[in-house]
Amino acid sequence: MTWSAVAASRPDIVLLLPCGLSLDEIVREAEALAQRPEWCTLPAVASGTVWALDANAWFSRPGPRLIEGIDAIHAILADPTGDQSVAGARRLPLP
């Protein structure tokens, strides 16, 4: 997917869960996203509804932990502003 396609989709919520990365690794890698000019135009960035999820633990391979990942996504979609904490997920601090 191109950055122009991402920007054109105008997401209200962004979930970052790249294959094989831990939660801390995703948070560190997400800092590079702020360097993209398209990043700042996303409604999710403006509203602070960007989340990192522990892809390595929950989504990279099939198994019972996949259900925990689905539960985390459900909790985030139910409360994207992060008033409730979600185990294994972190709302990114955005400027």
Tab-separated table of C-alpha atoms in Angstrom:
chain	number	residue	atom	x	y	z
A	1	MET	CA	0.000	0.000	0.000
A	2	THR	CA	1.357	3.411	-0.887
A	3	TRP	CA	1.471	6.370	1.453
A	4	SER	CA	-0.875	8.284	-0.826
A	5	ALA	CA	-3.413	5.445	-0.517
A	6	VAL	CA	-3.067	5.479	3.273
A	7	ALA	CA	-3.591	9.246	3.367
A	8	ALA	CA	-6.550	8.998	0.981
A	9	SER	CA	-8.245	6.443	3.249
A	10	ARG	CA	-8.299	9.015	6.094
A	11	PRO	CA	-8.293	6.448	8.934
A	12	ASP	CA	-9.899	7.400	12.236
A	13	ILE	CA	-7.874	4.729	14.055
A	14	VAL	CA	-4.471	3.293	13.173
A	15	LEU	CA	-3.341	-0.076	14.536
A	16	LEU	CA	0.348	-0.843	14.123
A	17	LEU	CA	1.180	-4.544	14.320
A	18	PRO	CA	4.010	-5.394	11.948
A	19	CYS	CA	4.787	-9.072	11.753
A	20	GLY	CA	7.356	-10.354	14.214
A	21	LEU	CA	7.925	-7.176	16.224
A	22	SER	CA	7.409	-6.827	19.937
A	23	LEU	CA	5.448	-3.956	21.422
A	24	ASP	CA	8.578	-2.009	22.386
A	25	GLU	CA	10.075	-2.511	18.912
A	26	ILE	CA	6.897	-1.243	17.249
A	27	VAL	CA	6.825	1.859	19.446
A	28	ARG	CA	10.475	2.593	18.557
A	29	GLU	CA	9.863	2.019	14.829
A	30	ALA	CA	6.751	4.212	14.896
A	31	GLU	CA	8.900	7.264	15.571
A	32	ALA	CA	10.005	7.097	11.928
A	33	LEU	CA	6.385	7.516	10.807
A	34	ALA	CA	6.374	11.096	12.053
A	35	GLN	CA	8.966	11.887	9.376
A	36	ARG	CA	6.449	11.109	6.628
A	37	PRO	CA	4.529	14.209	5.459
A	38	GLU	CA	1.385	12.087	4.968
A	39	TRP	CA	1.460	10.910	8.593
A	40	CYS	CA	0.464	14.288	10.013
A	41	THR	CA	-2.536	14.502	7.669
A	42	LEU	CA	-4.180	11.354	9.060
A	43	PRO	CA	-7.260	11.954	11.226
A	44	ALA	CA	-6.071	9.196	13.592
A	45	VAL	CA	-2.854	11.104	14.243
A	46	ALA	CA	-4.739	14.353	14.831
A	47	SER	CA	-7.097	12.666	17.300
A	48	GLY	CA	-4.380	10.599	18.995
A	49	THR	CA	-5.914	7.254	18.125
A	50	VAL	CA	-2.785	5.441	16.969
A	51	TRP	CA	-2.050	2.174	18.744
A	52	ALA	CA	0.822	-0.305	18.738
A	53	LEU	CA	-0.067	-3.938	19.440
A	54	ASP	CA	2.244	-6.790	20.331
A	55	ALA	CA	2.263	-8.428	16.910
A	56	ASN	CA	4.943	-10.922	17.860
A	57	ALA	CA	2.896	-12.326	20.750
A	58	TRP	CA	-0.597	-12.194	19.266
A	59	PHE	CA	-0.743	-12.016	15.495
A	60	SER	CA	2.348	-13.491	13.843
A	61	ARG	CA	1.425	-17.151	14.204
A	62	PRO	CA	-1.767	-19.146	14.723
A	63	GLY	CA	-2.648	-20.326	18.203
A	64	PRO	CA	-4.698	-19.542	21.295
A	65	ARG	CA	-3.003	-16.161	21.808
A	66	LEU	CA	-4.657	-14.940	18.628
A	67	ILE	CA	-7.878	-14.647	20.674
A	68	GLU	CA	-6.077	-12.301	23.103
A	69	GLY	CA	-5.088	-10.154	20.136
A	70	ILE	CA	-8.668	-10.045	18.909
A	71	ASP	CA	-9.799	-9.049	22.406
A	72	ALA	CA	-7.224	-6.230	22.398
A	73	ILE	CA	-8.457	-4.949	19.038
A	74	HIS	CA	-12.027	-5.083	20.339
A	75	ALA	CA	-11.063	-3.042	23.415
A	76	ILE	CA	-9.259	-0.456	21.287
A	77	LEU	CA	-12.126	-0.093	18.821
A	78	ALA	CA	-14.571	0.263	21.725
A	79	ASP	CA	-12.448	3.020	23.303
A	80	PRO	CA	-9.930	4.360	20.748
A	81	THR	CA	-8.980	7.373	22.864
A	82	GLY	CA	-7.437	5.054	25.417
A	83	ASP	CA	-9.317	5.879	28.578
A	84	GLN	CA	-8.926	2.197	29.499
A	85	SER	CA	-5.554	0.455	29.328
A	86	VAL	CA	-5.235	-2.535	27.013
A	87	ALA	CA	-2.773	-5.266	27.965
A	88	GLY	CA	-0.171	-5.807	25.241
A	89	ALA	CA	-1.074	-2.594	23.469
A	90	ARG	CA	0.059	0.986	23.815
A	91	ARG	CA	-1.521	4.186	22.564
A	92	LEU	CA	1.262	6.194	20.984
A	93	PRO	CA	2.027	9.595	22.405
A	94	LEU	CA	1.584	12.018	19.541
A	95	PRO	CA	2.551	15.677	19.439
